[in-house]
Amino acid sequence: DLCIEVKTSDSEISKNLRYFGDRIKPRKCIQIVLNLERPYEKNGILVCDLKAFIERFETFQFDGIRN
């Protein structure tokens, strides 16, 4: 169970993603950003670029994604 939001360029964590993450308590909350300078994690929400997400999707290796 994942909670995912996708954006083109805004790397600020979405208030909607935070809201639903707090309510449904998924295993992981991820915000995917196409044009992201640097991935980060804040308050349990991982913000990563699309390429890193796709590379790790099948194995669900979403902890500690780095460019």
PDB file of N, CA and C in Angstrom:
ATOM      1  N   ASP A   1       0.828  -1.187   0.000  1.00  0.00           N
ATOM      2  CA  ASP A   1       0.000   0.000   0.000  1.00  0.00           C
ATOM      3  C   ASP A   1       0.873   1.252   0.000  1.00  0.00           C
ATOM      4  N   LEU A   2       0.804   1.963  -1.103  1.00  0.00           N
ATOM      5  CA  LEU A   2       1.572   3.181  -1.280  1.00  0.00           C
ATOM      6  C   LEU A   2       0.623   4.345  -1.520  1.00  0.00           C
ATOM      7  N   CYS A   3       1.038   5.501  -1.115  1.00  0.00           N
ATOM      8  CA  CYS A   3       0.313   6.737  -1.407  1.00  0.00           C
ATOM      9  C   CYS A   3       1.262   7.557  -2.273  1.00  0.00           C
ATOM     10  N   ILE A   4       0.862   7.837  -3.524  1.00  0.00           N
ATOM     11  CA  ILE A   4       1.762   8.471  -4.483  1.00  0.00           C
ATOM     12  C   ILE A   4       1.105   9.705  -5.097  1.00  0.00           C
ATOM     13  N   GLU A   5       1.891  10.767  -5.226  1.00  0.00           N
ATOM     14  CA  GLU A   5       1.466  11.957  -5.956  1.00  0.00           C
ATOM     15  C   GLU A   5       2.556  12.273  -6.974  1.00  0.00           C
ATOM     16  N   VAL A   6       2.143  12.720  -8.150  1.00  0.00           N
ATOM     17  CA  VAL A   6       3.093  13.014  -9.225  1.00  0.00           C
ATOM     18  C   VAL A   6       2.974  14.485  -9.612  1.00  0.00           C
ATOM     19  N   LYS A   7       4.137  15.138  -9.751  1.00  0.00           N
ATOM     20  CA  LYS A   7       4.184  16.549 -10.130  1.00  0.00           C
ATOM     21  C   LYS A   7       5.214  16.746 -11.230  1.00  0.00           C
ATOM     22  N   THR A   8       5.097  17.849 -11.948  1.00  0.00           N
ATOM     23  CA  THR A   8       6.061  18.160 -12.992  1.00  0.00           C
ATOM     24  C   THR A   8       7.329  18.767 -12.420  1.00  0.00           C
ATOM     25  N   SER A   9       7.185  19.794 -11.571  1.00  0.00           N
ATOM     26  CA  SER A   9       8.397  20.475 -11.112  1.00  0.00           C
ATOM     27  C   SER A   9       8.361  20.969  -9.669  1.00  0.00           C
ATOM     28  N   ASP A  10       7.230  20.998  -9.028  1.00  0.00           N
ATOM     29  CA  ASP A  10       7.140  21.516  -7.664  1.00  0.00           C
ATOM     30  C   ASP A  10       7.629  20.469  -6.676  1.00  0.00           C
ATOM     31  N   SER A  11       8.771  20.736  -6.033  1.00  0.00           N
ATOM     32  CA  SER A  11       9.334  19.753  -5.112  1.00  0.00           C
ATOM     33  C   SER A  11       8.838  19.907  -3.677  1.00  0.00           C
ATOM     34  N   GLU A  12       8.032  20.924  -3.410  1.00  0.00           N
ATOM     35  CA  GLU A  12       7.463  21.088  -2.070  1.00  0.00           C
ATOM     36  C   GLU A  12       6.430  19.988  -1.837  1.00  0.00           C
ATOM     37  N   ILE A  13       6.482  19.369  -0.674  1.00  0.00           N
ATOM     38  CA  ILE A  13       5.570  18.264  -0.380  1.00  0.00           C
ATOM     39  C   ILE A  13       4.131  18.765  -0.402  1.00  0.00           C
ATOM     40  N   SER A  14       3.315  18.038  -1.124  1.00  0.00           N
ATOM     41  CA  SER A  14       1.908  18.389  -1.304  1.00  0.00           C
ATOM     42  C   SER A  14       1.138  18.257   0.002  1.00  0.00           C
ATOM     43  N   LYS A  15       0.337  19.270   0.300  1.00  0.00           N
ATOM     44  CA  LYS A  15      -0.490  19.185   1.516  1.00  0.00           C
ATOM     45  C   LYS A  15      -1.527  18.073   1.384  1.00  0.00           C
ATOM     46  N   ASN A  16      -1.964  17.774   0.160  1.00  0.00           N
ATOM     47  CA  ASN A  16      -2.927  16.687  -0.041  1.00  0.00           C
ATOM     48  C   ASN A  16      -2.295  15.321   0.221  1.00  0.00           C
ATOM     49  N   LEU A  17      -1.065  15.142  -0.227  1.00  0.00           N
ATOM     50  CA  LEU A  17      -0.360  13.889   0.033  1.00  0.00           C
ATOM     51  C   LEU A  17      -0.150  13.710   1.532  1.00  0.00           C
ATOM     52  N   ARG A  18       0.245  14.764   2.202  1.00  0.00           N
ATOM     53  CA  ARG A  18       0.431  14.719   3.654  1.00  0.00           C
ATOM     54  C   ARG A  18      -0.893  14.363   4.350  1.00  0.00           C
ATOM     55  N   TYR A  19      -1.985  14.980   3.909  1.00  0.00           N
ATOM     56  CA  TYR A  19      -3.303  14.735   4.499  1.00  0.00           C
ATOM     57  C   TYR A  19      -3.701  13.260   4.371  1.00  0.00           C
ATOM     58  N   PHE A  20      -3.627  12.737   3.143  1.00  0.00           N
ATOM     59  CA  PHE A  20      -4.032  11.345   2.941  1.00  0.00           C
ATOM     60  C   PHE A  20      -3.061  10.371   3.601  1.00  0.00           C
ATOM     61  N   GLY A  21      -1.787  10.700   3.621  1.00  0.00           N
ATOM     62  CA  GLY A  21      -0.827   9.855   4.319  1.00  0.00           C
ATOM     63  C   GLY A  21      -1.134   9.749   5.801  1.00  0.00           C
ATOM     64  N   ASP A  22      -1.536  10.867   6.398  1.00  0.00           N
ATOM     65  CA  ASP A  22      -1.910  10.865   7.817  1.00  0.00           C
ATOM     66  C   ASP A  22      -3.177  10.064   8.062  1.00  0.00           C
ATOM     67  N   ARG A  23      -4.091  10.077   7.110  1.00  0.00           N
ATOM     68  CA  ARG A  23      -5.382   9.406   7.297  1.00  0.00           C
ATOM     69  C   ARG A  23      -5.333   7.904   7.035  1.00  0.00           C
ATOM     70  N   ILE A  24      -4.690   7.507   5.928  1.00  0.00           N
ATOM     71  CA  ILE A  24      -4.752   6.087   5.559  1.00  0.00           C
ATOM     72  C   ILE A  24      -3.533   5.274   6.000  1.00  0.00           C
ATOM     73  N   LYS A  25      -2.484   5.950   6.491  1.00  0.00           N
ATOM     74  CA  LYS A  25      -1.294   5.282   7.028  1.00  0.00           C
ATOM     75  C   LYS A  25      -0.718   4.223   6.082  1.00  0.00           C
ATOM     76  N   PRO A  26      -0.349   4.621   4.853  1.00  0.00           N
ATOM     77  CA  PRO A  26       0.235   3.644   3.931  1.00  0.00           C
ATOM     78  C   PRO A  26       1.641   3.250   4.387  1.00  0.00           C
ATOM     79  N   ARG A  27       2.151   2.190   3.815  1.00  0.00           N
ATOM     80  CA  ARG A  27       3.514   1.752   4.118  1.00  0.00           C
ATOM     81  C   ARG A  27       4.511   2.838   3.738  1.00  0.00           C
ATOM     82  N   LYS A  28       4.234   3.557   2.638  1.00  0.00           N
ATOM     83  CA  LYS A  28       5.134   4.607   2.185  1.00  0.00           C
ATOM     84  C   LYS A  28       4.356   5.674   1.418  1.00  0.00           C
ATOM     85  N   CYS A  29       4.707   6.939   1.659  1.00  0.00           N
ATOM     86  CA  CYS A  29       4.185   8.067   0.884  1.00  0.00           C
ATOM     87  C   CYS A  29       5.309   8.561  -0.012  1.00  0.00           C
ATOM     88  N   ILE A  30       5.006   8.705  -1.300  1.00  0.00           N
ATOM     89  CA  ILE A  30       6.026   9.107  -2.257  1.00  0.00           C
ATOM     90  C   ILE A  30       5.483  10.217  -3.142  1.00  0.00           C
ATOM     91  N   GLN A  31       6.261  11.258  -3.301  1.00  0.00           N
ATOM     92  CA  GLN A  31       5.934  12.309  -4.249  1.00  0.00           C
ATOM     93  C   GLN A  31       6.969  12.228  -5.367  1.00  0.00           C
ATOM     94  N   ILE A  32       6.501  11.967  -6.579  1.00  0.00           N
ATOM     95  CA  ILE A  32       7.379  11.834  -7.729  1.00  0.00           C
ATOM     96  C   ILE A  32       7.373  13.167  -8.475  1.00  0.00           C
ATOM     97  N   VAL A  33       8.569  13.679  -8.734  1.00  0.00           N
ATOM     98  CA  VAL A  33       8.700  14.973  -9.413  1.00  0.00           C
ATOM     99  C   VAL A  33       9.565  14.778 -10.655  1.00  0.00           C
ATOM    100  N   LEU A  34       9.033  15.145 -11.817  1.00  0.00           N
ATOM    101  CA  LEU A  34       9.759  14.976 -13.069  1.00  0.00           C
ATOM    102  C   LEU A  34      11.057  15.772 -13.078  1.00  0.00           C
ATOM    103  N   ASN A  35      10.985  17.048 -12.755  1.00  0.00           N
ATOM    104  CA  ASN A  35      12.159  17.926 -12.782  1.00  0.00           C
ATOM    105  C   ASN A  35      12.605  18.230 -11.359  1.00  0.00           C
ATOM    106  N   LEU A  36      13.290  17.283 -10.754  1.00  0.00           N
ATOM    107  CA  LEU A  36      13.716  17.418  -9.361  1.00  0.00           C
ATOM    108  C   LEU A  36      15.237  17.546  -9.292  1.00  0.00           C
ATOM    109  N   GLU A  37      15.708  18.547  -8.575  1.00  0.00           N
ATOM    110  CA  GLU A  37      17.156  18.735  -8.434  1.00  0.00           C
ATOM    111  C   GLU A  37      17.776  17.719  -7.483  1.00  0.00           C
ATOM    112  N   ARG A  38      17.125  17.495  -6.338  1.00  0.00           N
ATOM    113  CA  ARG A  38      17.701  16.618  -5.316  1.00  0.00           C
ATOM    114  C   ARG A  38      16.583  15.908  -4.556  1.00  0.00           C
ATOM    115  N   PRO A  39      16.647  14.577  -4.451  1.00  0.00           N
ATOM    116  CA  PRO A  39      15.633  13.851  -3.685  1.00  0.00           C
ATOM    117  C   PRO A  39      15.824  14.085  -2.188  1.00  0.00           C
ATOM    118  N   TYR A  40      14.736  13.969  -1.446  1.00  0.00           N
ATOM    119  CA  TYR A  40      14.817  14.104   0.009  1.00  0.00           C
ATOM    120  C   TYR A  40      13.631  13.394   0.649  1.00  0.00           C
ATOM    121  N   GLU A  41      13.721  13.210   1.941  1.00  0.00           N
ATOM    122  CA  GLU A  41      12.625  12.632   2.711  1.00  0.00           C
ATOM    123  C   GLU A  41      12.361  13.537   3.903  1.00  0.00           C
ATOM    124  N   LYS A  42      11.099  13.808   4.148  1.00  0.00           N
ATOM    125  CA  LYS A  42      10.721  14.675   5.258  1.00  0.00           C
ATOM    126  C   LYS A  42       9.413  14.168   5.849  1.00  0.00           C
ATOM    127  N   ASN A  43       9.414  13.986   7.158  1.00  0.00           N
ATOM    128  CA  ASN A  43       8.218  13.520   7.872  1.00  0.00           C
ATOM    129  C   ASN A  43       7.621  12.262   7.253  1.00  0.00           C
ATOM    130  N   GLY A  44       8.484  11.345   6.837  1.00  0.00           N
ATOM    131  CA  GLY A  44       8.015  10.068   6.303  1.00  0.00           C
ATOM    132  C   GLY A  44       7.570  10.109   4.854  1.00  0.00           C
ATOM    133  N   ILE A  45       7.717  11.245   4.172  1.00  0.00           N
ATOM    134  CA  ILE A  45       7.339  11.355   2.768  1.00  0.00           C
ATOM    135  C   ILE A  45       8.606  11.460   1.934  1.00  0.00           C
ATOM    136  N   LEU A  46       8.752  10.537   0.997  1.00  0.00           N
ATOM    137  CA  LEU A  46       9.907  10.529   0.106  1.00  0.00           C
ATOM    138  C   LEU A  46       9.577  11.348  -1.135  1.00  0.00           C
ATOM    139  N   VAL A  47      10.444  12.286  -1.476  1.00  0.00           N
ATOM    140  CA  VAL A  47      10.316  13.071  -2.702  1.00  0.00           C
ATOM    141  C   VAL A  47      11.451  12.628  -3.609  1.00  0.00           C
ATOM    142  N   CYS A  48      11.113  12.046  -4.761  1.00  0.00           N
ATOM    143  CA  CYS A  48      12.144  11.529  -5.661  1.00  0.00           C
ATOM    144  C   CYS A  48      11.808  11.866  -7.104  1.00  0.00           C
ATOM    145  N   ASP A  49      12.813  11.728  -7.957  1.00  0.00           N
ATOM    146  CA  ASP A  49      12.591  12.006  -9.371  1.00  0.00           C
ATOM    147  C   ASP A  49      12.008  10.778 -10.062  1.00  0.00           C
ATOM    148  N   LEU A  50      11.395  10.998 -11.208  1.00  0.00           N
ATOM    149  CA  LEU A  50      10.706   9.943 -11.938  1.00  0.00           C
ATOM    150  C   LEU A  50      11.638   8.789 -12.309  1.00  0.00           C
ATOM    151  N   LYS A  51      12.837   9.110 -12.770  1.00  0.00           N
ATOM    152  CA  LYS A  51      13.780   8.065 -13.182  1.00  0.00           C
ATOM    153  C   LYS A  51      14.120   7.143 -12.013  1.00  0.00           C
ATOM    154  N   ALA A  52      14.423   7.706 -10.855  1.00  0.00           N
ATOM    155  CA  ALA A  52      14.754   6.897  -9.679  1.00  0.00           C
ATOM    156  C   ALA A  52      13.564   6.032  -9.259  1.00  0.00           C
ATOM    157  N   PHE A  53      12.373   6.578  -9.345  1.00  0.00           N
ATOM    158  CA  PHE A  53      11.173   5.817  -8.977  1.00  0.00           C
ATOM    159  C   PHE A  53      10.989   4.621  -9.904  1.00  0.00           C
ATOM    160  N   ILE A  54      11.084   4.854 -11.201  1.00  0.00           N
ATOM    161  CA  ILE A  54      10.881   3.772 -12.165  1.00  0.00           C
ATOM    162  C   ILE A  54      11.947   2.689 -12.006  1.00  0.00           C
ATOM    163  N   GLU A  55      13.188   3.095 -11.781  1.00  0.00           N
ATOM    164  CA  GLU A  55      14.267   2.116 -11.610  1.00  0.00           C
ATOM    165  C   GLU A  55      14.048   1.209 -10.407  1.00  0.00           C
ATOM    166  N   ARG A  56      13.384   1.696  -9.375  1.00  0.00           N
ATOM    167  CA  ARG A  56      13.205   0.932  -8.140  1.00  0.00           C
ATOM    168  C   ARG A  56      11.799   0.366  -7.958  1.00  0.00           C
ATOM    169  N   PHE A  57      10.912   0.624  -8.891  1.00  0.00           N
ATOM    170  CA  PHE A  57       9.503   0.263  -8.708  1.00  0.00           C
ATOM    171  C   PHE A  57       9.282  -1.220  -8.461  1.00  0.00           C
ATOM    172  N   GLU A  58       9.837  -2.069  -9.285  1.00  0.00           N
ATOM    173  CA  GLU A  58       9.570  -3.504  -9.163  1.00  0.00           C
ATOM    174  C   GLU A  58      10.074  -4.099  -7.860  1.00  0.00           C
ATOM    175  N   THR A  59      11.127  -3.568  -7.303  1.00  0.00           N
ATOM    176  CA  THR A  59      11.678  -4.132  -6.085  1.00  0.00           C
ATOM    177  C   THR A  59      11.256  -3.347  -4.831  1.00  0.00           C
ATOM    178  N   PHE A  60      10.511  -2.276  -5.014  1.00  0.00           N
ATOM    179  CA  PHE A  60      10.051  -1.426  -3.916  1.00  0.00           C
ATOM    180  C   PHE A  60      11.195  -0.981  -3.014  1.00  0.00           C
ATOM    181  N   GLN A  61      12.302  -0.605  -3.608  1.00  0.00           N
ATOM    182  CA  GLN A  61      13.439  -0.085  -2.860  1.00  0.00           C
ATOM    183  C   GLN A  61      13.360   1.436  -2.817  1.00  0.00           C
ATOM    184  N   PHE A  62      12.469   1.954  -1.986  1.00  0.00           N
ATOM    185  CA  PHE A  62      12.218   3.383  -1.959  1.00  0.00           C
ATOM    186  C   PHE A  62      12.918   4.088  -0.807  1.00  0.00           C
ATOM    187  N   ASP A  63      13.650   3.381   0.006  1.00  0.00           N
ATOM    188  CA  ASP A  63      14.343   4.030   1.113  1.00  0.00           C
ATOM    189  C   ASP A  63      15.700   4.531   0.638  1.00  0.00           C
ATOM    190  N   GLY A  64      15.985   5.776   0.923  1.00  0.00           N
ATOM    191  CA  GLY A  64      17.289   6.337   0.645  1.00  0.00           C
ATOM    192  C   GLY A  64      17.616   6.545  -0.809  1.00  0.00           C
ATOM    193  N   ILE A  65      16.662   6.931  -1.626  1.00  0.00           N
ATOM    194  CA  ILE A  65      16.924   7.192  -3.042  1.00  0.00           C
ATOM    195  C   ILE A  65      17.824   8.409  -3.174  1.00  0.00           C
ATOM    196  N   ARG A  66      18.859   8.262  -3.976  1.00  0.00           N
ATOM    197  CA  ARG A  66      19.794   9.360  -4.226  1.00  0.00           C
ATOM    198  C   ARG A  66      20.001   9.487  -5.721  1.00  0.00           C
ATOM    199  N   ASN A  67      20.248  10.694  -6.194  1.00  0.00           N
ATOM    200  CA  ASN A  67      20.568  10.898  -7.615  1.00  0.00           C
ATOM    201  C   ASN A  67      21.981  10.449  -7.899  1.00  0.00           C
TER     202      ASN A  67
END
